[in-house]
Short mmCIF file of C-alpha atoms and ligand atoms in Angstrom, two decimals:
data_model
loop_
_atom_site.label_atom_id
_atom_site.label_comp_id
_atom_site.label_asym_id
_atom_site.label_seq_id
_atom_site.Cartn_x
_atom_site.Cartn_y
_atom_site.Cartn_z
CA UNK A 13 -4.83 6.13 19.42
CA UNK A 14 -1.28 5.09 19.92
CA UNK A 15 1.01 6.88 17.50
CA UNK A 16 4.47 5.66 16.78
CA UNK A 17 6.82 8.09 15.12
CA UNK A 18 10.12 7.39 13.53
CA UNK A 19 12.28 9.23 11.07
CA UNK A 20 12.68 7.46 7.81
CA UNK A 21 14.67 8.93 4.95
CA UNK A 22 13.01 7.92 1.71
CA UNK A 23 16.39 7.62 0.05
CA UNK A 24 16.97 4.55 2.12
CA UNK A 25 13.80 2.94 0.83
CA UNK A 26 14.69 3.68 -2.74
CA UNK A 27 18.29 2.49 -2.76
CA UNK A 28 17.84 -0.61 -0.61
CA UNK A 29 15.41 -2.37 -2.84
CA UNK A 30 15.95 -5.73 -1.17
CA UNK A 31 13.90 -3.84 1.18
CA UNK A 32 12.33 -3.48 4.48
CA UNK A 33 8.58 -3.49 4.38
CA UNK A 34 6.71 -0.26 5.09
CA UNK A 35 4.96 -2.09 7.88
CA UNK A 36 3.48 -5.33 9.06
CA UNK A 37 0.74 -6.51 11.34
CA UNK A 38 0.86 -9.76 13.30
CA UNK A 39 -2.50 -10.22 14.99
CA UNK A 40 -1.61 -11.40 18.49
CA UNK A 41 -5.20 -12.58 19.01
CA UNK A 42 -4.68 -15.29 16.40
CA UNK A 43 -1.83 -17.30 17.87
CA UNK A 44 -1.46 -20.61 16.11
CA UNK A 45 0.09 -22.26 19.16
CA UNK A 46 0.93 -25.86 18.48
CA UNK A 47 -1.42 -26.27 15.51
CA UNK A 48 1.10 -27.40 12.93
CA UNK A 49 -1.63 -27.96 10.33
CA UNK A 50 -2.32 -24.25 10.10
CA UNK A 51 1.39 -23.53 9.84
CA UNK A 52 1.75 -26.04 7.03
CA UNK A 53 -1.31 -24.60 5.27
CA UNK A 54 0.16 -21.11 5.50
CA UNK A 55 3.43 -22.32 3.97
CA UNK A 56 1.59 -24.06 1.14
CA UNK A 57 -0.62 -21.04 0.58
CA UNK A 58 2.43 -18.77 0.36
CA UNK A 59 4.14 -21.07 -2.12
CA UNK A 60 1.07 -20.87 -4.35
CA UNK A 61 0.80 -17.10 -3.91
CA UNK A 62 4.44 -16.56 -4.90
CA UNK A 63 4.09 -18.75 -8.00
CA UNK A 64 0.77 -17.42 -9.27
CA UNK A 65 1.04 -13.73 -8.39
CA UNK A 66 4.13 -13.47 -10.59
CA UNK A 67 2.02 -13.73 -13.74
CA UNK A 68 -1.14 -11.88 -12.71
CA UNK A 69 0.12 -9.37 -10.08
CA UNK A 70 -2.85 -10.46 -8.00
CA UNK A 71 -4.11 -13.58 -6.29
CA UNK A 72 -6.83 -14.34 -3.77
CA UNK A 73 -6.95 -17.97 -2.77
CA UNK A 74 -7.20 -20.44 0.09
CA UNK A 75 -5.41 -23.57 1.17
CA UNK A 76 -6.41 -26.56 3.28
CA UNK A 77 -9.68 -27.76 4.71
CA UNK A 78 -11.87 -26.67 7.58
CA UNK A 79 -11.06 -26.01 10.40
CA UNK A 80 -7.49 -25.29 9.37
CA UNK A 81 -8.14 -23.59 6.05
CA UNK A 82 -6.25 -20.34 5.46
CA UNK A 83 -7.13 -17.54 3.04
CA UNK A 84 -4.55 -15.41 1.32
CA UNK A 85 -4.33 -12.39 -0.91
CA UNK A 86 -1.38 -10.74 -2.61
CA UNK A 87 -1.35 -7.84 -5.01
CA UNK A 88 1.24 -5.61 -6.60
CA UNK A 89 0.85 -1.97 -7.37
CA UNK A 90 -0.57 -1.94 -10.87
CA UNK A 91 2.21 0.14 -12.41
CA UNK A 92 5.22 -1.98 -11.35
CA UNK A 93 6.88 -4.42 -13.74
CA UNK A 94 6.23 -8.14 -13.39
CA UNK A 95 9.87 -8.57 -12.35
CA UNK A 96 9.57 -6.05 -9.51
CA UNK A 97 6.19 -7.48 -8.60
CA UNK A 98 7.50 -10.98 -8.43
CA UNK A 99 10.50 -10.07 -6.27
CA UNK A 100 8.31 -7.97 -3.98
CA UNK A 101 5.91 -10.84 -3.38
CA UNK A 102 8.77 -13.23 -2.78
CA UNK A 103 10.23 -10.89 -0.17
CA UNK A 104 6.81 -10.42 1.37
CA UNK A 105 6.17 -14.15 1.67
CA UNK A 106 9.53 -14.71 3.30
CA UNK A 107 9.40 -11.72 5.64
CA UNK A 108 5.84 -12.24 6.81
CA UNK A 109 6.66 -15.71 8.12
CA UNK A 110 9.79 -14.43 9.83
CA UNK A 111 8.02 -11.48 11.38
CA UNK A 112 4.73 -13.18 12.25
CA UNK A 113 5.83 -16.79 12.81
CA UNK A 114 3.00 -17.68 15.12
CA UNK A 115 -0.06 -15.76 13.92
CA UNK A 116 -2.87 -16.91 11.68
CA UNK A 117 -3.74 -13.32 10.73
CA UNK A 118 -0.74 -11.51 9.27
CA UNK A 119 -0.25 -8.67 6.80
CA UNK A 120 2.76 -7.00 5.25
CA UNK A 121 2.96 -3.79 3.25
CA UNK A 122 5.61 -2.75 0.76
CA UNK A 123 5.48 0.08 -1.69
CA UNK A 124 5.27 -2.34 -4.62
CA UNK A 125 3.06 -5.02 -3.10
CA UNK A 126 0.86 -6.16 -0.26
CA UNK A 127 0.34 -9.64 1.16
CA UNK A 128 -1.93 -11.01 3.84
CA UNK A 129 -3.44 -14.25 5.08
CA UNK A 130 -5.92 -15.23 7.72
CA UNK A 131 -7.87 -18.19 9.00
CA UNK A 132 -11.02 -16.10 8.66
CA UNK A 133 -12.14 -15.47 5.10
CA UNK A 134 -11.61 -11.76 4.43
CA UNK A 135 -11.72 -11.88 0.65
CA UNK A 136 -14.11 -9.35 -0.85
CA UNK A 137 -14.45 -7.31 2.33
CA UNK A 138 -13.30 -3.73 2.80
CA UNK A 139 -10.80 -3.47 5.60
CA UNK A 140 -9.58 -0.09 6.81
CA UNK A 141 -9.18 -1.23 10.40
CA UNK A 142 -5.50 -0.50 10.43
CA UNK A 143 -3.45 1.77 8.27
CA UNK A 144 0.12 2.74 7.69
CA UNK A 145 0.44 6.43 7.06
CA UNK A 146 3.45 8.38 5.87
CA UNK A 147 3.72 12.07 5.36
CA UNK A 148 6.47 14.29 4.08
CA UNK A 149 7.55 16.63 6.90
CA UNK A 150 7.79 19.51 4.41
CA UNK A 151 4.68 21.54 3.76
CA UNK A 152 3.57 23.13 0.52
CA UNK A 153 4.03 26.89 0.40
CA UNK A 154 0.70 27.65 -1.28
CA UNK A 155 -2.00 25.48 0.30
CA UNK A 156 -4.83 27.65 -1.14
CA UNK A 157 -3.74 26.66 -4.63
CA UNK A 158 -2.39 23.20 -3.82
CA UNK A 159 -5.32 21.66 -1.95
CA UNK A 160 -7.98 22.22 -4.64
CA UNK A 161 -5.60 20.84 -7.28
CA UNK A 162 -4.89 17.81 -5.12
CA UNK A 163 -8.61 17.30 -4.54
CA UNK A 164 -9.36 17.49 -8.26
CA UNK A 165 -6.62 15.03 -9.20
CA UNK A 166 -7.73 12.63 -6.46
CA UNK A 167 -11.34 12.77 -7.63
CA UNK A 168 -10.24 12.02 -11.17
CA UNK A 169 -8.07 9.01 -10.35
CA UNK A 170 -10.56 7.64 -7.81
CA UNK A 171 -13.19 7.55 -10.52
CA UNK A 172 -10.71 5.76 -12.80
CA UNK A 173 -9.89 3.18 -10.13
CA UNK A 174 -13.50 2.02 -9.89
CA UNK A 175 -13.86 1.40 -13.62
CA UNK A 176 -13.67 -2.38 -14.09
CA UNK A 177 -11.12 -2.23 -16.91
CA UNK A 178 -8.63 -0.48 -14.62
CA UNK A 179 -8.53 -3.33 -12.10
CA UNK A 180 -8.60 -1.01 -9.11
CA UNK A 181 -5.83 1.33 -10.28
CA UNK A 182 -5.98 5.08 -10.88
CA UNK A 183 -2.98 7.33 -11.45
CA UNK A 184 -2.29 10.75 -12.88
CA UNK A 185 -0.47 14.03 -12.64
CA UNK A 186 -1.20 17.74 -12.67
CA UNK A 187 1.25 20.48 -13.55
CA UNK A 188 1.06 23.01 -10.71
CA UNK A 189 3.62 25.38 -12.23
CA UNK A 190 6.27 25.16 -14.96
CA UNK A 191 8.56 23.46 -12.45
CA UNK A 192 6.27 21.58 -10.13
CA UNK A 193 4.14 18.55 -10.95
CA UNK A 194 1.84 16.72 -8.60
CA UNK A 195 1.71 12.92 -8.99
CA UNK A 196 -0.91 10.69 -7.42
CA UNK A 197 -1.85 7.04 -7.44
CA UNK A 198 -4.70 5.09 -5.85
CA UNK A 199 -5.36 1.38 -5.89
CA UNK A 200 -7.85 -1.06 -4.42
CA UNK A 201 -7.30 -4.77 -3.96
CA UNK A 202 -8.96 -6.53 -6.86
CA UNK A 203 -11.31 -8.62 -4.71
CA UNK A 204 -13.40 -5.52 -3.94
CA UNK A 205 -16.56 -4.49 -5.75
CA UNK A 206 -16.65 -1.00 -7.29
CA UNK A 207 -18.67 0.34 -4.39
CA UNK A 208 -16.34 -1.14 -1.82
CA UNK A 209 -13.34 0.19 -3.68
CA UNK A 210 -14.88 3.66 -3.74
CA UNK A 211 -15.57 3.39 -0.02
CA UNK A 212 -12.03 2.33 0.83
CA UNK A 213 -10.55 5.15 -1.24
CA UNK A 214 -12.90 7.67 0.36
CA UNK A 215 -11.79 6.59 3.83
CA UNK A 216 -8.12 6.72 2.76
CA UNK A 217 -8.45 10.19 1.23
CA UNK A 218 -10.35 11.20 4.37
CA UNK A 219 -6.96 11.29 6.09
CA UNK A 220 -5.80 14.13 3.86
CA UNK A 221 -7.45 17.01 5.77
CA UNK A 222 -5.98 15.88 9.07
CA UNK A 223 -2.90 13.67 8.91
CA UNK A 224 -1.70 14.85 5.50
CA UNK A 225 -2.76 18.47 5.74
CA UNK A 226 -0.61 20.73 3.53
CA UNK A 227 2.11 18.12 3.26
CA UNK A 228 4.21 17.86 0.09
CA UNK A 229 3.56 14.15 0.00
CA UNK A 230 1.48 11.56 1.78
CA UNK A 231 0.70 7.85 1.69
CA UNK A 232 -2.09 5.83 3.24
CA UNK A 233 -1.86 2.05 3.13
CA UNK A 234 -4.81 -0.07 4.23
CA UNK A 235 -5.41 -3.77 3.72
CA UNK A 236 -7.90 -2.97 0.96
CA UNK A 237 -6.49 0.10 -0.73
CA UNK A 238 -3.49 2.36 -1.23
CA UNK A 239 -3.41 6.11 -1.80
CA UNK A 240 -0.38 8.30 -2.41
CA UNK A 241 0.58 11.69 -3.75
CA UNK A 242 3.98 13.35 -4.14
CA UNK A 243 5.60 16.34 -5.80
CA UNK A 244 8.08 14.04 -7.50
CA UNK A 245 7.52 11.16 -9.92
CA UNK A 246 7.06 7.87 -8.09
CA UNK A 247 4.95 5.68 -10.33
CA UNK A 248 5.89 3.93 -13.54
CA UNK A 249 6.60 4.90 -16.20
CA UNK A 250 8.66 7.52 -14.38
CA UNK A 251 8.41 10.98 -15.89
CA UNK A 252 11.83 11.46 -17.57
CA UNK A 253 11.48 15.26 -17.57
CA UNK A 254 11.08 15.59 -13.84
CA UNK A 255 14.13 15.00 -11.69
CA UNK A 256 12.58 16.20 -8.43
CA UNK A 257 13.09 13.76 -5.62
CA UNK A 258 11.97 13.13 -2.10
CA UNK A 259 13.16 14.70 1.08
CA UNK A 260 12.80 13.31 4.57
CA UNK A 261 9.52 11.75 5.54
CA UNK A 262 8.00 10.98 8.88
CA UNK A 263 6.27 7.66 9.27
CA UNK A 264 3.26 7.27 11.46
CA UNK A 265 1.69 3.94 12.18
CA UNK A 266 -1.66 3.43 13.82
CA UNK A 267 -3.81 2.40 15.62
C1 LIG B 301 4.06 21.48 8.47
O1 LIG B 301 2.79 21.76 9.02
C2 LIG B 301 2.52 21.04 10.19
C3 LIG B 301 1.06 21.23 10.58
O2 LIG B 301 0.53 22.41 10.08
C4 LIG B 301 3.47 21.49 11.28
O3 LIG B 301 3.22 20.82 12.48
C5 LIG B 301 4.89 21.22 10.79
O4 LIG B 301 5.83 21.70 11.75
C6 LIG B 301 5.16 21.85 9.45
N1 LIG B 301 6.43 21.37 8.94
C7 LIG B 301 7.47 22.17 8.68
C8 LIG B 301 8.72 21.51 8.17
O5 LIG B 301 7.41 23.39 8.82
C1 LIG B 302 9.22 15.58 -21.82
O1 LIG B 302 9.52 16.78 -22.47
C2 LIG B 302 9.48 16.70 -23.92
C3 LIG B 302 9.98 18.00 -24.49
O2 LIG B 302 9.39 19.10 -23.85
C4 LIG B 302 8.05 16.33 -24.34
O3 LIG B 302 7.99 16.22 -25.74
C5 LIG B 302 7.65 15.02 -23.68
O4 LIG B 302 6.30 14.72 -23.99
C6 LIG B 302 7.82 15.09 -22.17
N1 LIG B 302 7.59 13.77 -21.59
C7 LIG B 302 6.71 13.57 -20.60
C8 LIG B 302 6.56 12.18 -20.12
O5 LIG B 302 6.06 14.47 -20.09
#
């Protein structure tokens, strides 16, 4: 496993909203080469994704005909406003083509949205083959108390996420002390079945005992699901009574 570390102050992410993505993947095994049909299909697909995802916060679609058909999926985090969603997906569509100009399989992750396309139909399939993981470098001071509370909150919101009416989203908070609240959010892409969603979230949360161990905050972003917890409010509506904010985080990307 090839780990790539870099320091990334969260403040930067929050202020610069016309933002850098959290990560991207350009599959070098899927070079388009001189096939301009695929390129054109990707551009048309992205135009459709940007237009339609604005109203539904989610789209899974395809464009073109065999053998140059391309499949695409875009989804926003379920708690963000349609305005933020729309601008996130616009950024994603623009950036993914700049960053992966020559690949038929490309993915881009932001905090508010995720976008991918591929020549191979991936829709409806769980994919945890590559993940972007962030952890806060600060550790909790009372892991014996913290970890069970984190586990309980995660269990609760994971079970919410797989209920059809929640469209893959689960979020919640637990007061750990009068001054400290734990916030967590999980989300699956909406093309997944309940069982596949549960599986993706289980794999994501499976990183907690190793990568995230005792950290004050952690994020796992896969192509099929997103999991995050923090000791400060990060999902909408923001908790007006809690002004805690993030400290420095370390980003780890793998494989
Ligand atoms: C947090 O814990 C990890 C692993 O237990 C350790 O490597 C790291 O240095 C700790 N961080 C701080 C800021 O003490
Ligand atoms: C904020 O605090 C006030 C007063 O204690 C309380 O009534 C309100 O429900 C709290 N809001 C949230 C979102 O927790």
